[in-house]
CSV table of C-alpha atoms and ligand atoms in Angstrom, one decimal:
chain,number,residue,atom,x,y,z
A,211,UNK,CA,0.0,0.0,0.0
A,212,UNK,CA,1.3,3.8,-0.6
A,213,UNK,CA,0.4,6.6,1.3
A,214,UNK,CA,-2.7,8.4,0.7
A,215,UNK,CA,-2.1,11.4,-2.6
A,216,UNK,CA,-4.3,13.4,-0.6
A,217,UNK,CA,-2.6,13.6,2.7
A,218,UNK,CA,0.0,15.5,3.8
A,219,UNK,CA,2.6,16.0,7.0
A,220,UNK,CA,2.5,19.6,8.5
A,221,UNK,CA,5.1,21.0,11.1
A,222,UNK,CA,4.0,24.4,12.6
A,223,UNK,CA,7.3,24.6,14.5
A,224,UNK,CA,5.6,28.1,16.6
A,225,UNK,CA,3.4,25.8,18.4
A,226,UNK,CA,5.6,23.5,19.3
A,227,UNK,CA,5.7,23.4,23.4
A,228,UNK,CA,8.6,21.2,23.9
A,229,UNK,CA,7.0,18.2,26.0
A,230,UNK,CA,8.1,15.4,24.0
A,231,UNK,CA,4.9,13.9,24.0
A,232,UNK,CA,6.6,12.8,20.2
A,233,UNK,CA,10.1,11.8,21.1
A,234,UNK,CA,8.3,9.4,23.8
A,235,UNK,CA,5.5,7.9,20.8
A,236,UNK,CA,8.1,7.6,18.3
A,237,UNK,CA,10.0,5.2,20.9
A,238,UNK,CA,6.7,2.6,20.9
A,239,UNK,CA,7.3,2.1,17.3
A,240,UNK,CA,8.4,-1.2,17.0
A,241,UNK,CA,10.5,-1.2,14.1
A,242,UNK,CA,13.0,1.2,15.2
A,243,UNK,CA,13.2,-0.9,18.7
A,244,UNK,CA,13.2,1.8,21.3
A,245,UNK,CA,14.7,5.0,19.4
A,246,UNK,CA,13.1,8.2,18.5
A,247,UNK,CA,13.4,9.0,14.8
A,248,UNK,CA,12.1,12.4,16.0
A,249,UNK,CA,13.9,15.3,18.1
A,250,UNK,CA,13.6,18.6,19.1
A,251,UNK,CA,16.3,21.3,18.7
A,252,UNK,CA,16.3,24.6,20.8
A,253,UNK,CA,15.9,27.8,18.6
A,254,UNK,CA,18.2,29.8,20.1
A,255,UNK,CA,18.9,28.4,23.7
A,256,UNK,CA,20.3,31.5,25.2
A,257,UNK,CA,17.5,33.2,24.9
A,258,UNK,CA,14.2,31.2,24.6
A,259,UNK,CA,12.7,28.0,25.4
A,260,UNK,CA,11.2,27.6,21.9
A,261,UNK,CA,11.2,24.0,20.5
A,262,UNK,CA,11.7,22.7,17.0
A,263,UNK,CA,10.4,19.1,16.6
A,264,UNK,CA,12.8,18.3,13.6
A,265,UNK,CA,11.7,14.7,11.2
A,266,UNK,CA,12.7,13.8,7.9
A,267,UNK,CA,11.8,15.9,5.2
A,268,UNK,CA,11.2,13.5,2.5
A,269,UNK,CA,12.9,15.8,0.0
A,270,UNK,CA,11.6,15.5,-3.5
A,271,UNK,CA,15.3,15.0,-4.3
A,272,UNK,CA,16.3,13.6,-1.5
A,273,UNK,CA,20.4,14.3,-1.0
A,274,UNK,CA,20.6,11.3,1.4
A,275,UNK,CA,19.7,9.3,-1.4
A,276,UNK,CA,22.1,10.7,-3.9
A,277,UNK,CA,25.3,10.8,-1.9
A,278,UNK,CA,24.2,7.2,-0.7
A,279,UNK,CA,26.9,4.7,-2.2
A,280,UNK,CA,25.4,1.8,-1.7
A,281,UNK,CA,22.0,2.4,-3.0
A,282,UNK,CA,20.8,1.7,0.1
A,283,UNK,CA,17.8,4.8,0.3
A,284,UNK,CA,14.9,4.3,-1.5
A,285,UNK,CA,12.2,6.8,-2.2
A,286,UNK,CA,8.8,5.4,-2.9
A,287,UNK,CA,6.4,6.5,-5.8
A,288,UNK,CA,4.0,8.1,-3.1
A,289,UNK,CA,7.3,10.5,-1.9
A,290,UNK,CA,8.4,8.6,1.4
A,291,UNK,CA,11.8,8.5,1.6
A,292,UNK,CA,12.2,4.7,2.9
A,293,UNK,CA,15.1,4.7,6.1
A,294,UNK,CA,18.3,2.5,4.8
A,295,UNK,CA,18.3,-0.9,4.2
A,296,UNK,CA,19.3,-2.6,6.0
A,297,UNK,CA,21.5,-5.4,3.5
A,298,UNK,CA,22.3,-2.7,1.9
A,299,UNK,CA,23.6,0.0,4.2
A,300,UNK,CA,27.4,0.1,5.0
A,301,UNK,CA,27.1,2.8,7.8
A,302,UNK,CA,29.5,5.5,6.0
A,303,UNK,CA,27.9,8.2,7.4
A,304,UNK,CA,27.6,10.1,3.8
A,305,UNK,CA,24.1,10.3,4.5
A,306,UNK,CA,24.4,11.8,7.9
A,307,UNK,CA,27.1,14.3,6.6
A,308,UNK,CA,25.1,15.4,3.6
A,309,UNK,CA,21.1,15.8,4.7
A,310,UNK,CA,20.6,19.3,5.2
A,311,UNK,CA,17.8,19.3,7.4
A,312,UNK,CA,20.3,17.0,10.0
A,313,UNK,CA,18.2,14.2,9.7
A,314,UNK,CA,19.8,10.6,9.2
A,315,UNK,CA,21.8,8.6,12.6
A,316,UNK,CA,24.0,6.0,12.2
A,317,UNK,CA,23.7,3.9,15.3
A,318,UNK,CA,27.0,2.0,15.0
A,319,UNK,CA,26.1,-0.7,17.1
A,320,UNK,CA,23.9,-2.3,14.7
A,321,UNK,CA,25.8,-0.6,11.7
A,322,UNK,CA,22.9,1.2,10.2
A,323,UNK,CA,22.0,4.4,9.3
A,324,UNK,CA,17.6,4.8,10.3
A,325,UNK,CA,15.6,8.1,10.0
A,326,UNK,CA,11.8,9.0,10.0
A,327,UNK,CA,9.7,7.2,7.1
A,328,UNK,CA,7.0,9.0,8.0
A,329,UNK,CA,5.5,5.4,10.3
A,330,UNK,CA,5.2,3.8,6.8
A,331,UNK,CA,3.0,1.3,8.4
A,332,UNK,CA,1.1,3.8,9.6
A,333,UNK,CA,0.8,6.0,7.1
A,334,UNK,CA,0.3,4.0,4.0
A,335,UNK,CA,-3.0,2.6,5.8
A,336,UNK,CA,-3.9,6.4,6.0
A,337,UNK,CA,-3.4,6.7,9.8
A,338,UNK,CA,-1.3,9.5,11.2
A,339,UNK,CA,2.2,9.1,12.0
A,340,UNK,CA,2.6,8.3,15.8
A,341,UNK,CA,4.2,11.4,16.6
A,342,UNK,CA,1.0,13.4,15.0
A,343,UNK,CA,-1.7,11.5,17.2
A,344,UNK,CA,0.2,12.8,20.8
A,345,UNK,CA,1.1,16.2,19.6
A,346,UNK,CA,-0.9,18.3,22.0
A,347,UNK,CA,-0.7,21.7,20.6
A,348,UNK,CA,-1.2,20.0,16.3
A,349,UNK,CA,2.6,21.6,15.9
A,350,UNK,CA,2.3,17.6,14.0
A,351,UNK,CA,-0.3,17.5,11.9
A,352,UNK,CA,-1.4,14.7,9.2
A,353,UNK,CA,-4.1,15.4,7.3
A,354,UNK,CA,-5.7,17.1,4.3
A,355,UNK,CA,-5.0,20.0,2.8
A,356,UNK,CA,-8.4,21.4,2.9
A,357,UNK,CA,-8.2,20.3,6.6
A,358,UNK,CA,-5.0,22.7,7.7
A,359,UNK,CA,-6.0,25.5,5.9
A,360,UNK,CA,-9.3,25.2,7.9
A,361,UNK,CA,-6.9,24.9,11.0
A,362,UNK,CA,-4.7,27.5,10.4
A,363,UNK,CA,-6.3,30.5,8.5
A,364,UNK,CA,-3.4,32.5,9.6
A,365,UNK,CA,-0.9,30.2,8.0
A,366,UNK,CA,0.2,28.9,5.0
A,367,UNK,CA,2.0,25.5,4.2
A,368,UNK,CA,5.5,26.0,2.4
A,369,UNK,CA,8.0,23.3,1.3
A,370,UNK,CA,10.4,24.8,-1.0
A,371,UNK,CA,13.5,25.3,1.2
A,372,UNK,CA,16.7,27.4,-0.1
A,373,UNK,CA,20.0,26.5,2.1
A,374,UNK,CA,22.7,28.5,0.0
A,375,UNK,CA,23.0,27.9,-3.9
A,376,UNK,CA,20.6,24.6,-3.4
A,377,UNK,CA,17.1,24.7,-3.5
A,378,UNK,CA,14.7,21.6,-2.1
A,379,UNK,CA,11.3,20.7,-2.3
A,380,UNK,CA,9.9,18.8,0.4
A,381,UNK,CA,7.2,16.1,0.7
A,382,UNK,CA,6.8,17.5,4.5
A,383,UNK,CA,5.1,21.0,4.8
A,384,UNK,CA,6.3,23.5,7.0
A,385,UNK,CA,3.5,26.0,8.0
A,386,UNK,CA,4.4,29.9,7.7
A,387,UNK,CA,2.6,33.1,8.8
A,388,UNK,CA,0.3,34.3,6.0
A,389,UNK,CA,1.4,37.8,6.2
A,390,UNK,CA,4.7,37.3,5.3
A,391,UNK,CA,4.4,36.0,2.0
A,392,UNK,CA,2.1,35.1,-0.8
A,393,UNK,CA,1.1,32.4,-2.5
A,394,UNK,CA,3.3,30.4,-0.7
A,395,UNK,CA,6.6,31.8,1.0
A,396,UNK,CA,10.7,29.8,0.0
A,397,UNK,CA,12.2,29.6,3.4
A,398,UNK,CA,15.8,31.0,3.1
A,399,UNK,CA,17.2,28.6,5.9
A,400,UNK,CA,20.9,30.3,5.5
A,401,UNK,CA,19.6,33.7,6.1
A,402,UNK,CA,17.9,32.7,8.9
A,403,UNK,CA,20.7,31.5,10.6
A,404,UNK,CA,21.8,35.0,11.5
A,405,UNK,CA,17.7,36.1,12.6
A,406,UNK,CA,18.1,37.3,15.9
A,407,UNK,CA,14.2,38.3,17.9
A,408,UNK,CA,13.5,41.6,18.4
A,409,UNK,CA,13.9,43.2,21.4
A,410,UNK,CA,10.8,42.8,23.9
A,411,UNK,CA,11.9,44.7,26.8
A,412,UNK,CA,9.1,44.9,29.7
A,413,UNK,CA,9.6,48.5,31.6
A,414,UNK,CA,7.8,48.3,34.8
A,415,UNK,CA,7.3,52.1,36.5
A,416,UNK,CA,7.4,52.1,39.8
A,417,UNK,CA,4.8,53.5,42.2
A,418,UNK,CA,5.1,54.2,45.9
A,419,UNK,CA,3.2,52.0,47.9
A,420,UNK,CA,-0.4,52.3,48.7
A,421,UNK,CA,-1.5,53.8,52.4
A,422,UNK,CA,-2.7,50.8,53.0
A,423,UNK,CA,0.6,49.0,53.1
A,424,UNK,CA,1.9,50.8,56.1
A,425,UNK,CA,-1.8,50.1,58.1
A,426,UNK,CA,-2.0,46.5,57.4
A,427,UNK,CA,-5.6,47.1,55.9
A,428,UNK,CA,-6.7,46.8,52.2
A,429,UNK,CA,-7.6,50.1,50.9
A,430,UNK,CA,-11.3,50.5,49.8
A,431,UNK,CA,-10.4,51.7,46.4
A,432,UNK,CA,-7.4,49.7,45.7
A,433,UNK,CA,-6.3,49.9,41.8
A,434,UNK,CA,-5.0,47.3,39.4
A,435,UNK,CA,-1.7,46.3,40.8
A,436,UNK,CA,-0.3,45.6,37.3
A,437,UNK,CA,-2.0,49.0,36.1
A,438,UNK,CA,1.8,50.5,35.5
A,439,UNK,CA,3.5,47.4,34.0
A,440,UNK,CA,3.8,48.2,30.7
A,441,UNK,CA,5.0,45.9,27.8
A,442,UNK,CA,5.4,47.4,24.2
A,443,UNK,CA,4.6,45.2,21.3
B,635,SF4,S1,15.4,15.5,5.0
B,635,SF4,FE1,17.5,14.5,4.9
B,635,SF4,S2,17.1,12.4,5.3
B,635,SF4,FE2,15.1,13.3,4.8
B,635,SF4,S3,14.9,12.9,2.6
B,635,SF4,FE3,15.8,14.9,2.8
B,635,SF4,S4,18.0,14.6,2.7
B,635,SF4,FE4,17.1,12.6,3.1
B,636,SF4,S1,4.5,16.6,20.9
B,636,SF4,FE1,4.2,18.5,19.7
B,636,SF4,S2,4.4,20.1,21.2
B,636,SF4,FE2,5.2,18.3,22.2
B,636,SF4,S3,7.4,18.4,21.7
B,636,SF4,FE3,6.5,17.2,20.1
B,636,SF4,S4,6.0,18.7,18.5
B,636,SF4,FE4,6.4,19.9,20.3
């Protein structure tokens, strides 16, 4: 069986909370016997707790594949990127070195190279890919198109990817802010690398204590105690 034409993986990585609610689901899968094909990277860990939940792309020309001497990654008619084979795969590591979305593991133990197929079981009986089912905020999301647009009307899906002088187009969408761009925004992933947030700084003005304070009692008309925080957009 092949996976459904008309559904689609979407990662909305600015609702991702960080739990790991998929790390943990991708570990029950049987056929990768305990590890998580799925992780999360920290945006910028020096300054914010934002998650990325990061899974195979499924690249429409999938680099893995081509730098692959051995053959040993196969990409399917319906555009899942099959993990290595395993009488194939030689564990060089070419694959690990060349994906750029850092993808691919080589777990030298069992001298293999395994990555996300997207739960192929799963997926080509048009069921969501364990990670999606647990996802508590939908950052995962399997489904139609028709369906995440109806989701996200702020959003739009994306999958054409520019790192550098190469450009990729993904089987995996990646959703985007609407306003940013239209029809449908090319991510420049090397110019992002240097994105720094803007400045939110919170100014709090300080006001002298109420009467009260001093007394012990509440004051009849006390007023909003977070009346003079303010925090600029
Ligand atoms: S994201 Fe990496 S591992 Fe997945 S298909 Fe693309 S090159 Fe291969
Ligand atoms: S389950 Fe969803 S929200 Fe939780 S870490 Fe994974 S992607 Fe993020």
């Amino acid at each position: 069986m092949a996976k459904p034409d008309s559904l689609f993986f979407f990662i909305d990585p600015s609702r991702c909370i960080g739990c790991q609610a998929c790390v943990h689901a991708c570990t029950e899968c049987d056929t990768h016997r305990g590890d998580s094909m799925i992780h999360l990277e920290y945006v910028d860990r020096s300054r914010s707790t934002q998650t990325v939940p990061v899974v195979c792309m499924h690249c429409e020309q999938p680099t893995c594949a081509e730098v692959c001497p051995a053959d040993a990654i196969k990409r399917t008619a319906d555009g899942v990127v099959q993990s290595a084979r395993k009488p194939r795969c030689i564990a060089c590591g070419n694959c690990v070195l060349a994906c750029p979305f850092g993808v691919p593991e080589l777990y030298d133990e069992r001298k293999i190279m395994m990555k996300c197929d997207m739960c192929y079981d799963r997926t080509s009986a048009g069921k969501k890919p364990m990670c999606a089912t647990v996802c508590p905020s939908q950052a995962l999301f399997f489904g139609t198109r028709e369906q995440i647009d109806q989701l996200r009307p702020q959003s739009i899906p994306t999958n054409r990817f520019q790192f550098g002088g190469q450009a990729i187009t993904t089987g995996v969408f990646v959703m985007a802010p609407r306003r940013l761009a239209a029809p449908a925004p090319l991510v420049d992933v090397t110019a992002a690398l240097d994105d720094r947030p803007p400045a939110r700084a919170v100014r709090l003005t300080l006001v002298p204590p109420p009467a009260s304070d001093r007394t012990g009692a509440a004051p009849a008309d006390a007023t909003d105690p977070f009346a003079a925080v303010e925090v600029p957009s």
